[in-house]
XYZ file of C-alpha atoms in Angstrom:
650
model
C 28.604 14.412 16.184
C 25.304 15.094 16.947
C 25.187 12.331 20.063
C 28.583 14.174 21.553
C 26.400 17.390 21.486
C 23.834 16.631 23.431
C 25.998 14.484 25.957
C 28.297 17.692 26.042
C 25.023 19.528 26.904
C 23.660 17.308 29.365
C 26.870 17.371 31.244
C 25.686 20.632 32.173
C 22.583 19.561 32.786
C 24.061 17.225 35.228
C 25.708 19.807 37.377
C 22.168 21.679 38.354
C 21.942 18.592 40.601
C 20.335 19.856 43.950
C 18.999 23.247 43.005
C 17.249 21.422 40.696
C 14.890 18.469 40.201
C 15.942 16.132 36.933
C 12.340 16.747 36.237
C 13.446 20.132 35.692
C 16.979 20.011 33.657
C 15.305 20.506 30.282
C 13.854 23.210 31.105
C 17.340 24.926 31.365
C 19.165 23.184 29.139
C 16.289 23.490 26.137
C 16.324 27.353 25.825
C 19.712 27.811 26.565
C 20.752 25.272 23.344
C 18.279 27.609 21.266
C 19.729 30.637 22.651
C 23.293 29.643 21.777
C 22.401 28.648 18.541
C 20.555 31.509 17.536
C 23.136 34.017 18.527
C 25.796 31.516 16.742
C 23.779 32.213 13.418
C 23.626 36.058 13.936
C 26.845 36.789 14.548
C 28.526 37.170 11.844
C 25.891 39.965 10.849
C 26.073 41.344 14.833
C 27.536 44.827 13.853
C 24.953 45.395 10.739
C 21.903 44.883 12.429
C 23.238 47.291 15.085
C 24.073 49.833 12.626
C 20.786 49.206 11.084
C 18.864 49.524 14.438
C 19.906 53.581 14.841
C 18.149 54.249 11.350
C 14.913 52.641 11.772
C 13.660 54.960 14.810
C 9.904 56.258 14.380
C 9.208 54.059 11.306
C 6.088 51.432 11.344
C 6.651 48.130 12.701
C 6.894 46.122 9.120
C 9.384 48.637 7.931
C 11.304 47.928 10.708
C 11.096 44.603 10.977
C 11.828 44.274 7.038
C 14.972 46.649 7.583
C 17.035 44.727 10.470
C 15.769 41.086 8.657
C 17.631 41.798 5.905
C 20.359 43.391 7.608
C 20.690 39.931 9.746
C 20.369 37.886 6.880
C 17.766 35.578 8.473
C 14.298 35.832 8.883
C 14.720 37.066 12.884
C 17.386 39.510 14.263
C 18.390 40.660 17.842
C 19.243 44.245 18.663
C 20.687 44.610 22.089
C 24.173 45.113 22.499
C 25.258 41.656 23.796
C 26.225 38.622 22.168
C 26.231 35.416 24.070
C 30.153 35.789 24.775
C 30.216 39.650 25.686
C 27.630 38.997 28.204
C 30.129 36.720 30.247
C 32.496 39.662 30.247
C 29.972 41.399 32.951
C 29.572 38.753 35.535
C 28.266 41.271 37.710
C 25.271 42.868 35.201
C 24.691 39.033 33.649
C 21.248 38.596 34.867
C 19.854 42.025 33.657
C 22.079 41.929 30.158
C 20.733 38.534 29.623
C 17.008 39.890 30.063
C 17.897 43.022 27.540
C 19.704 40.346 25.422
C 16.879 38.256 24.855
C 14.437 41.317 24.695
C 16.377 42.539 22.079
C 15.205 39.403 20.001
C 12.463 39.899 17.380
C 8.900 38.981 18.296
C 8.881 35.885 16.351
C 11.968 35.020 18.702
C 10.634 36.190 21.868
C 7.852 33.780 21.882
C 9.993 30.847 21.686
C 11.458 31.966 25.201
C 8.076 32.796 26.553
C 7.142 29.270 26.014
C 9.886 27.822 28.171
C 9.010 30.486 30.879
C 12.886 31.611 30.465
C 12.363 34.420 32.661
C 11.658 32.186 35.725
C 14.368 29.903 34.793
C 16.751 32.437 34.931
C 16.050 33.641 38.225
C 16.016 30.170 40.369
C 19.648 30.042 38.344
C 20.909 33.586 39.481
C 19.047 32.843 43.008
C 21.173 29.468 43.264
C 24.501 30.877 41.901
C 24.494 28.681 38.601
C 23.510 31.352 36.100
C 27.347 32.488 35.539
C 28.550 28.819 35.399
C 25.679 27.164 32.817
C 26.309 30.359 30.807
C 30.298 29.544 30.411
C 29.421 25.991 29.606
C 27.294 26.921 26.960
C 29.779 29.431 25.430
C 32.109 27.247 24.884
C 30.018 25.347 22.928
C 30.318 26.121 18.827
C 26.719 25.610 17.358
C 27.476 27.831 14.072
C 25.524 26.197 11.408
C 28.924 25.635 9.446
C 29.987 23.006 11.570
C 26.925 21.844 13.267
C 23.830 21.128 10.315
C 20.370 22.308 10.863
C 19.994 18.348 10.644
C 22.276 17.407 13.382
C 20.800 20.206 15.602
C 17.520 18.970 15.277
C 19.067 15.182 16.523
C 20.475 17.158 19.481
C 17.274 19.189 20.549
C 15.492 15.369 20.307
C 18.164 13.783 22.260
C 18.018 16.213 24.601
C 13.905 15.994 24.942
C 14.603 12.614 25.348
C 16.656 12.735 28.323
C 14.849 15.232 29.733
C 11.500 13.178 29.438
C 12.734 10.009 30.643
C 13.982 12.191 33.833
C 10.465 13.554 33.791
C 9.117 10.212 33.557
C 6.922 11.374 30.210
C 6.607 9.745 27.210
C 9.741 10.660 24.375
C 7.664 9.393 21.771
C 4.867 11.697 21.993
C 7.428 14.424 20.706
C 9.273 12.886 17.807
C 9.870 10.222 15.498
C 13.206 8.569 14.552
C 14.923 9.779 11.357
C 15.163 6.810 9.741
C 11.291 6.458 9.984
C 10.850 9.981 8.591
C 13.488 9.278 5.765
C 11.531 6.457 4.863
C 8.360 8.223 4.906
C 9.996 11.260 2.802
C 10.840 8.876 0.052
C 7.477 7.265 -0.205
C 5.909 10.805 -0.485
C 8.310 12.380 -2.969
C 9.919 9.685 -5.029
C 6.680 8.966 -7.473
C 6.896 13.079 -8.013
C 10.968 13.059 -8.511
C 10.287 14.571 -11.884
C 8.069 17.610 -11.116
C 10.123 18.284 -7.977
C 12.997 18.804 -10.792
C 11.438 21.709 -12.716
C 12.517 24.857 -12.225
C 10.027 27.153 -10.226
C 8.551 24.043 -8.195
C 6.408 25.621 -5.285
C 5.506 23.085 -2.971
C 3.969 22.922 0.732
C 4.505 20.578 3.418
C 2.336 20.329 6.576
C 2.887 18.112 9.953
C -0.168 18.535 12.461
C 1.876 16.721 14.976
C 5.157 18.585 14.658
C 6.614 17.980 17.496
C 10.303 19.395 17.518
C 9.992 19.744 13.866
C 11.966 16.605 12.622
C 9.501 15.448 9.970
C 9.523 18.835 8.226
C 13.377 18.997 8.654
C 13.980 15.553 7.104
C 11.288 16.579 4.049
C 13.217 20.193 4.003
C 16.422 18.741 3.136
C 15.583 16.130 0.817
C 13.695 18.323 -1.365
C 16.054 20.694 -1.107
C 18.736 18.446 -1.772
C 16.569 17.145 -5.315
C 16.095 20.472 -6.238
C 18.110 23.864 -4.173
C 15.819 26.388 -6.183
C 12.439 24.893 -5.058
C 10.568 27.321 -3.605
C 9.052 25.534 -0.199
C 6.601 26.496 2.535
C 6.865 24.449 5.751
C 3.634 24.337 8.020
C 3.361 22.641 11.737
C 1.177 22.416 14.801
C 1.458 20.713 18.275
C 0.304 20.766 21.620
C 3.140 20.688 23.586
C 4.713 24.286 24.409
C 8.446 23.124 24.670
C 7.910 21.243 21.176
C 6.714 23.836 19.356
C 9.607 26.678 20.895
C 12.381 24.070 19.306
C 10.284 23.325 16.175
C 9.673 27.146 15.837
C 13.487 27.865 16.743
C 14.645 25.252 14.072
C 12.244 26.616 11.659
C 13.333 30.683 11.878
C 16.684 29.251 11.699
C 15.951 27.607 8.345
C 14.295 31.110 7.254
C 11.063 29.576 7.467
C 7.969 31.898 8.370
C 7.675 31.795 11.808
C 3.811 32.107 11.736
C 3.740 28.931 10.304
C 4.580 27.147 13.208
C 1.914 27.087 15.674
C 0.780 26.012 19.008
C -2.168 24.204 20.013
C -4.641 21.102 20.079
C -5.260 20.021 16.331
C -8.138 18.370 16.922
C -9.848 21.366 18.487
C -7.953 24.300 17.471
C -6.838 24.141 13.303
C -4.533 27.167 12.946
C -4.667 26.365 9.090
C -8.395 26.163 8.706
C -8.557 27.861 5.067
C -5.427 25.744 4.223
C -4.566 22.834 2.050
C -0.416 21.574 1.186
C 0.964 19.345 -1.331
C 2.650 17.035 1.009
C 1.434 15.879 4.707
C 3.694 14.180 7.274
C 1.663 12.579 11.016
C 3.209 10.396 13.649
C 0.407 11.271 15.697
C -0.199 9.816 19.560
C -1.833 6.660 19.332
C -3.572 4.799 22.299
C -4.214 8.116 24.044
C -8.046 8.663 24.524
C -9.645 12.204 23.266
C -11.923 12.686 26.206
C -11.193 16.128 26.496
C -11.693 17.192 22.774
C -14.956 14.662 22.301
C -17.398 17.781 22.737
C -15.734 19.807 19.886
C -15.029 17.067 17.683
C -18.225 15.588 17.893
C -19.884 18.723 17.606
C -17.869 19.284 14.461
C -18.800 15.981 12.999
C -22.546 16.257 13.485
C -22.539 20.023 12.521
C -20.332 20.033 9.476
C -20.558 16.458 8.394
C -17.931 16.015 5.351
C -17.266 19.916 5.281
C -15.504 19.600 8.415
C -13.101 17.170 9.162
C -14.409 14.057 10.782
C -17.530 13.812 8.183
C -16.424 9.994 7.942
C -17.211 9.566 11.849
C -15.667 9.349 15.108
C -13.440 6.197 16.485
C -13.930 4.833 20.520
C -12.600 7.718 22.520
C -10.032 5.719 23.947
C -7.875 5.860 21.077
C -8.030 9.558 18.992
C -5.558 8.631 16.184
C -7.829 8.123 13.163
C -9.002 11.364 13.976
C -5.840 12.705 12.951
C -6.009 10.710 9.903
C -8.687 12.258 8.954
C -7.702 15.192 9.848
C -4.648 15.080 7.649
C -7.140 13.823 4.475
C -8.724 17.343 5.105
C -5.937 19.161 4.928
C -4.495 17.833 1.541
C -4.950 19.959 -1.866
C -7.532 19.440 -3.767
C -7.071 17.333 -7.122
C -8.646 20.156 -9.293
C -5.618 22.088 -7.722
C -3.033 19.399 -8.044
C -3.578 16.813 -5.558
C -1.662 15.814 -2.362
C 0.184 12.992 -0.881
C 0.554 12.140 2.580
C 2.054 9.656 4.887
C 0.814 8.756 8.268
C 2.094 6.399 11.287
C -0.352 4.447 12.846
C -0.938 1.018 15.168
C -2.517 -1.897 14.256
C -5.759 -0.701 15.443
C -6.821 1.682 12.935
C -6.277 -1.550 10.517
C -8.982 -3.328 12.026
C -10.566 -1.992 15.112
C -14.417 -1.995 15.185
C -17.198 -3.840 13.293
C -19.378 -2.335 10.379
C -21.420 0.451 11.313
C -18.652 1.740 14.008
C -16.674 4.629 13.766
C -13.567 2.976 12.737
C -15.231 0.974 10.015
C -17.178 3.957 8.655
C -13.769 6.021 8.455
C -11.995 2.987 6.661
C -15.215 2.668 4.366
C -14.750 6.611 3.425
C -11.085 6.331 2.706
C -11.176 3.296 0.389
C -14.694 4.402 -1.300
C -12.957 7.679 -2.003
C -9.965 5.840 -3.440
C -7.332 7.777 -1.026
C -5.367 4.453 0.439
C -2.314 3.793 -1.978
C -0.427 1.754 0.313
C 0.426 0.851 3.666
C 3.803 -0.864 5.277
C 4.392 -2.791 8.320
C 7.269 -1.303 10.230
C 9.562 -3.971 12.579
C 8.895 -3.797 15.965
C 10.712 -1.914 18.620
C 11.054 1.024 16.487
C 10.030 3.712 18.357
C 11.345 5.130 21.471
C 8.025 4.975 23.526
C 6.877 1.554 22.050
C 7.689 -1.929 20.990
C 4.289 -2.671 19.436
C 3.570 -3.120 15.806
C 3.386 0.264 13.624
C 2.709 0.983 10.082
C 3.365 3.888 7.485
C -0.359 4.639 5.323
C 0.530 6.072 2.386
C -2.416 8.445 1.284
C -2.883 10.200 -2.157
C -5.426 11.740 -4.030
C -3.569 11.714 -7.253
C -3.013 7.926 -7.638
C -1.109 7.051 -10.797
C -3.317 5.182 -13.308
C -2.034 1.863 -12.267
C -2.860 2.433 -8.698
C -6.388 3.747 -9.152
C -8.466 1.473 -7.235
C -6.109 -0.720 -5.618
C -4.212 -0.891 -2.377
C -0.610 -1.906 -1.951
C 0.479 -3.777 1.558
C 4.018 -4.308 2.384
C 5.474 -6.628 4.917
C 8.619 -4.597 6.018
C 8.863 -6.250 9.594
C 12.117 -8.056 8.512
C 14.012 -5.007 7.484
C 16.013 -3.640 10.459
C 19.137 -4.066 12.427
C 19.698 -4.513 16.059
C 21.074 -1.326 17.837
C 24.324 -2.055 19.601
C 22.560 0.090 22.476
C 18.359 0.594 23.111
C 17.007 3.895 23.597
C 13.965 3.236 25.809
C 11.873 0.934 23.516
C 13.618 1.186 20.510
C 15.892 -1.572 19.961
C 16.094 -1.628 15.866
C 16.518 0.894 13.106
C 16.218 0.545 9.483
C 19.525 1.424 7.566
C 19.754 3.108 4.213
C 19.766 -0.439 2.564
C 16.441 -1.255 4.307
C 14.843 2.135 3.045
C 15.867 1.455 -0.071
C 14.723 -1.909 -0.489
C 10.814 -1.026 0.743
C 10.654 2.136 -1.397
C 11.629 -0.491 -4.743
C 8.915 -2.938 -3.241
C 6.715 0.169 -3.177
C 7.555 1.777 -6.609
C 7.759 -1.732 -8.386
C 4.052 -2.127 -7.213
C 4.071 -5.836 -7.958
C 3.022 -9.079 -6.381
C 5.895 -10.804 -4.186
C 6.152 -12.263 -0.442
C 6.752 -9.219 0.678
C 4.047 -7.027 -1.713
C 0.317 -7.855 -2.505
C -1.873 -5.922 -3.998
C -5.328 -5.608 -3.508
C -8.927 -3.647 -4.869
C -10.473 -1.346 -2.691
C -13.401 -3.798 -2.794
C -11.428 -6.587 -1.047
C -11.639 -4.761 2.077
C -15.149 -4.116 2.307
C -17.900 -6.384 3.471
C -21.684 -6.679 4.677
C -22.258 -7.714 7.987
C -25.754 -9.595 7.554
C -28.295 -10.251 10.727
C -29.415 -13.755 10.769
C -32.327 -14.377 12.475
C -34.252 -17.433 14.271
C -38.132 -17.825 14.617
C -38.975 -17.530 18.516
C -40.455 -20.895 19.943
C -41.565 -21.037 23.147
C -43.477 -23.696 25.815
C -45.658 -22.519 28.373
C -45.869 -24.058 31.989
C -47.501 -22.290 35.371
C -44.902 -24.455 37.828
C -43.915 -22.745 41.228
C -40.564 -22.164 39.733
C -41.713 -20.211 36.684
C -44.355 -18.163 38.765
C -41.761 -17.005 41.428
C -39.929 -15.969 38.325
C -42.558 -13.660 37.389
C -42.607 -11.508 40.456
C -39.091 -11.094 40.239
C -39.693 -9.075 36.791
C -39.074 -5.016 37.123
C -43.031 -4.918 35.605
C -44.549 -6.518 38.560
C -42.432 -4.467 40.923
C -45.334 -1.664 40.323
C -48.420 -3.908 41.679
C -49.362 -3.428 44.944
C -49.064 -6.369 47.590
C -52.746 -7.194 47.006
C -52.601 -7.260 43.232
C -49.584 -9.633 43.656
C -51.188 -11.977 45.730
C -54.318 -12.212 43.613
C -52.233 -12.630 40.434
C -50.384 -15.453 42.283
C -53.859 -17.104 43.086
C -55.109 -16.824 39.402
C -51.598 -18.035 38.378
C -51.461 -21.000 40.763
C -55.007 -21.775 39.541
C -53.190 -23.051 36.018
C -52.813 -26.965 35.852
C -48.758 -27.229 36.813
C -48.499 -30.529 34.323
C -49.422 -29.013 31.519
C -47.131 -27.271 28.958
C -48.406 -25.179 26.428
C -46.378 -24.985 22.979
C -48.472 -22.511 21.257
C -48.603 -18.888 22.853
C -51.575 -17.996 21.596
C -53.404 -21.000 23.138
C -51.667 -20.131 26.615
C -52.749 -16.278 26.269
C -55.810 -17.376 26.165
C -55.952 -19.845 29.225
C -54.046 -17.449 31.274
C -56.676 -15.264 30.055
C -59.213 -16.687 31.370
C -57.717 -17.484 34.583
C -57.015 -13.837 35.279
C -60.793 -13.231 34.877
C -61.787 -15.622 37.218
C -59.799 -14.135 39.641
C -60.928 -10.734 39.012
C -57.505 -9.688 38.357
C -56.918 -6.911 35.427
C -53.322 -6.441 34.129
C -51.947 -3.780 31.400
C -50.698 -5.134 28.597
C -46.780 -4.467 29.387
C -47.354 -5.934 32.483
C -49.292 -9.604 30.972
C -46.321 -9.940 28.391
C -44.027 -9.642 31.262
C -45.625 -12.740 32.951
C -46.196 -14.425 29.933
C -42.250 -14.402 29.104
C -41.616 -15.302 32.397
C -43.731 -18.048 32.280
C -42.131 -19.205 29.104
C -38.441 -21.265 28.199
C -37.074 -21.690 24.599
C -38.023 -25.038 22.865
C -36.891 -26.059 19.545
C -40.134 -28.000 19.304
C -42.779 -25.569 20.205
C -45.201 -23.595 17.412
C -43.857 -20.584 15.834
C -44.288 -17.043 17.990
C -46.141 -14.685 15.637
C -46.905 -11.282 15.963
C -49.261 -8.309 14.163
C -50.494 -10.027 10.646
C -49.146 -13.193 11.311
C -45.185 -12.054 11.187
C -42.970 -14.668 12.439
C -40.975 -13.021 15.572
C -37.422 -13.449 15.960
C -35.449 -15.291 18.951
C -32.981 -12.763 19.636
C -31.184 -15.045 21.890
C -30.333 -17.134 18.659
C -29.292 -13.656 16.705
C -26.109 -14.181 14.644
C -24.444 -12.073 11.760
C -22.095 -12.835 9.105
C -19.362 -11.030 7.323
C -20.114 -11.583 3.864
C -17.285 -10.758 1.266
C -17.879 -7.389 -0.881
C -18.073 -9.128 -4.602
C -20.552 -12.079 -2.851
C -24.256 -11.916 -3.072
C -25.791 -12.309 0.556
C -28.616 -14.658 -0.724
C -26.111 -16.838 -2.019
C -23.682 -16.925 0.774
C -26.768 -17.587 3.306
C -28.249 -20.128 1.236
C -24.528 -21.916 0.855
C -23.272 -21.041 4.570
C -26.271 -20.808 6.680
C -29.143 -22.688 5.271
C -28.292 -25.968 5.318
C -27.630 -25.593 9.288
C -30.893 -23.278 10.254
C -33.757 -23.924 7.366
C -35.570 -21.826 9.381
C -33.453 -18.765 9.355
C -33.957 -15.482 7.558
C -32.109 -12.823 6.633
C -33.334 -9.005 8.410
C -32.123 -6.889 5.527
C -32.822 -3.822 7.618
C -30.090 -4.382 9.778
C -27.533 -5.105 7.154
C -24.280 -2.781 7.478
C -21.682 -2.275 5.389
C -18.159 -2.324 6.628
C -14.191 -2.287 5.727
C -11.276 -3.981 7.492
C -7.663 -4.613 6.522
C -6.892 -7.746 8.092
C -3.188 -6.917 7.115
C -1.273 -9.839 8.704
C -4.146 -12.763 7.513
C -2.863 -11.562 3.946
C 1.160 -12.330 4.959
C 0.191 -15.701 7.292
C 2.498 -18.266 6.201
C 1.300 -21.826 7.073
C 4.232 -24.069 9.301
C 3.122 -27.526 9.049
C 3.392 -29.521 12.715
C 6.466 -31.495 13.596
C 5.761 -34.978 12.945
C 4.868 -36.824 15.941
C 7.333 -39.362 15.962
C 10.215 -36.571 16.146
C 8.210 -34.982 18.801
C 8.374 -38.313 21.006
C 12.050 -38.628 20.042
C 12.755 -35.191 21.373
C 10.190 -35.898 24.765
C 12.471 -39.337 25.501
C 15.673 -37.491 25.404
C 14.407 -35.229 27.791
C 12.950 -37.492 29.916
C 16.466 -39.733 30.081
C 18.037 -36.768 30.832
C 15.726 -35.894 33.909
C 15.976 -40.069 34.885
C 19.848 -39.733 35.194
C 19.684 -36.603 37.417
C 17.127 -37.949 39.872
C 19.607 -41.182 39.686
C 22.684 -38.685 40.561
C 20.514 -37.062 43.471
C 19.453 -40.253 45.024
C 23.097 -41.345 45.230
């Protein structure tokens, strides 16, 4: 049904062709759809509100709003004398009456139309003689909640936004998530809490920091109220896109939610709920999108507040800010001593493995694992989202894990759980059916080991990166090639021409056929040549000269520094990742020492890392075909080619 409504509305948009560009269609149909929906919701109590409006003159704003919302039966109202249908009775005064009608809404609704810059749109429609036809077409639509549910209306909005963004070359997936993916996420969050959610007087809050049009909030709201109609449920959301924010706010207002719980703004730089924590959290943040514009604010919060802020564990590469939203979500979870919280977030594959030990990404993973917050990660089928076909994963987080799950992470491979869509929608070619959702949730709740489900200890994803050093071994010679190399170094560029000439002359007195294999010995020989030539070099310059005259040589003596400390050869430096549960020295003795007897571990450089190699744990080895079978197939192909060539030659 929602698709039919969306088709009908978009047919109105197509009638704007000419005066409006396709990229502008959304700015017309979206606010008109919201206006028609709000009007349908308020129509039954219109007269009661009009009567109440005559009694509230001079009253304080708070009392006035309370009286009028009570009369409307909703958290918003309209005091103008008009309805959508009566506006059409006065075609000549339509434009002025529309402004009065919109101005008659309560302030929490007027804000919605301001975000769409609706007055500017109405002026252009009037100027192009399109206002009356558009109003008449929308007037024929029936968006009453008895005919179109809130969930269905949400789908209509999302379909319209997708179409609008396709025509303006924006990315639909930035604004909303497929409803079946949301349904899966909500099941994963709520199913473990069924018993407590069914209790009388249950009070819960749900938060989405990347709310888009409010799809996640709507599905969670519908499911929770279906489980417990008497639940006291508060929905909170924030989104950076003004139009998405406006649609989400309109949806929440119609649901009877507090309008102030939906905010517009950049979640990373301006958390509109700084003092609030929530019971359930859902998010599908933009991934693969840089956070250059937010960098200064985010890094300041990280440095200034640490774990007292949102980004204490670290910051990821600036090219992808998805893990910032992951940390934000954790920071907004209700504390365990207050009852705890559960969260679900959609991410691409990068947060599983990007960055080596000590990087921001690795430190974030390490922090989540050490705090035992990761409950499960579910791999979704490809081609599930409207704007990308890449691999995506649902991370389930909890700070109140069941006893069985404490210290463990469950990985679920659900990449084979989907149906092909009859018609693709952008990049979305696959969808989850109810059976798929039920099967995935069953794998999750059973928490067992199988081909599709694996359980690991948190420590299984931790490792230590050790730095392996080898001794520096150099030989030294004063060949013409090496002497020329001396004067190409930056350190020598500071010497004037006379000093360079004197140095070259001193170096050329050295025996060009001799190769020294001990740096200390060669240094003494060089000092003598420099004194003989009257050349004085600063210590850094002398070091540069010696280095330029050197070459790596495994047969040379080891170079030592102060207190005979062995110097490491940076060119031979290597690293090894050692599993967390293995002693680094035992690993070194077994894996490194037999092949490099002179190597050692520089323990000052050891770093702790975290990586979740999801794909590796579900990899199934497929043995190669027998050579005889391959040869037989090749011979068959070649036989066909020979027959074709013979036919051509004839």
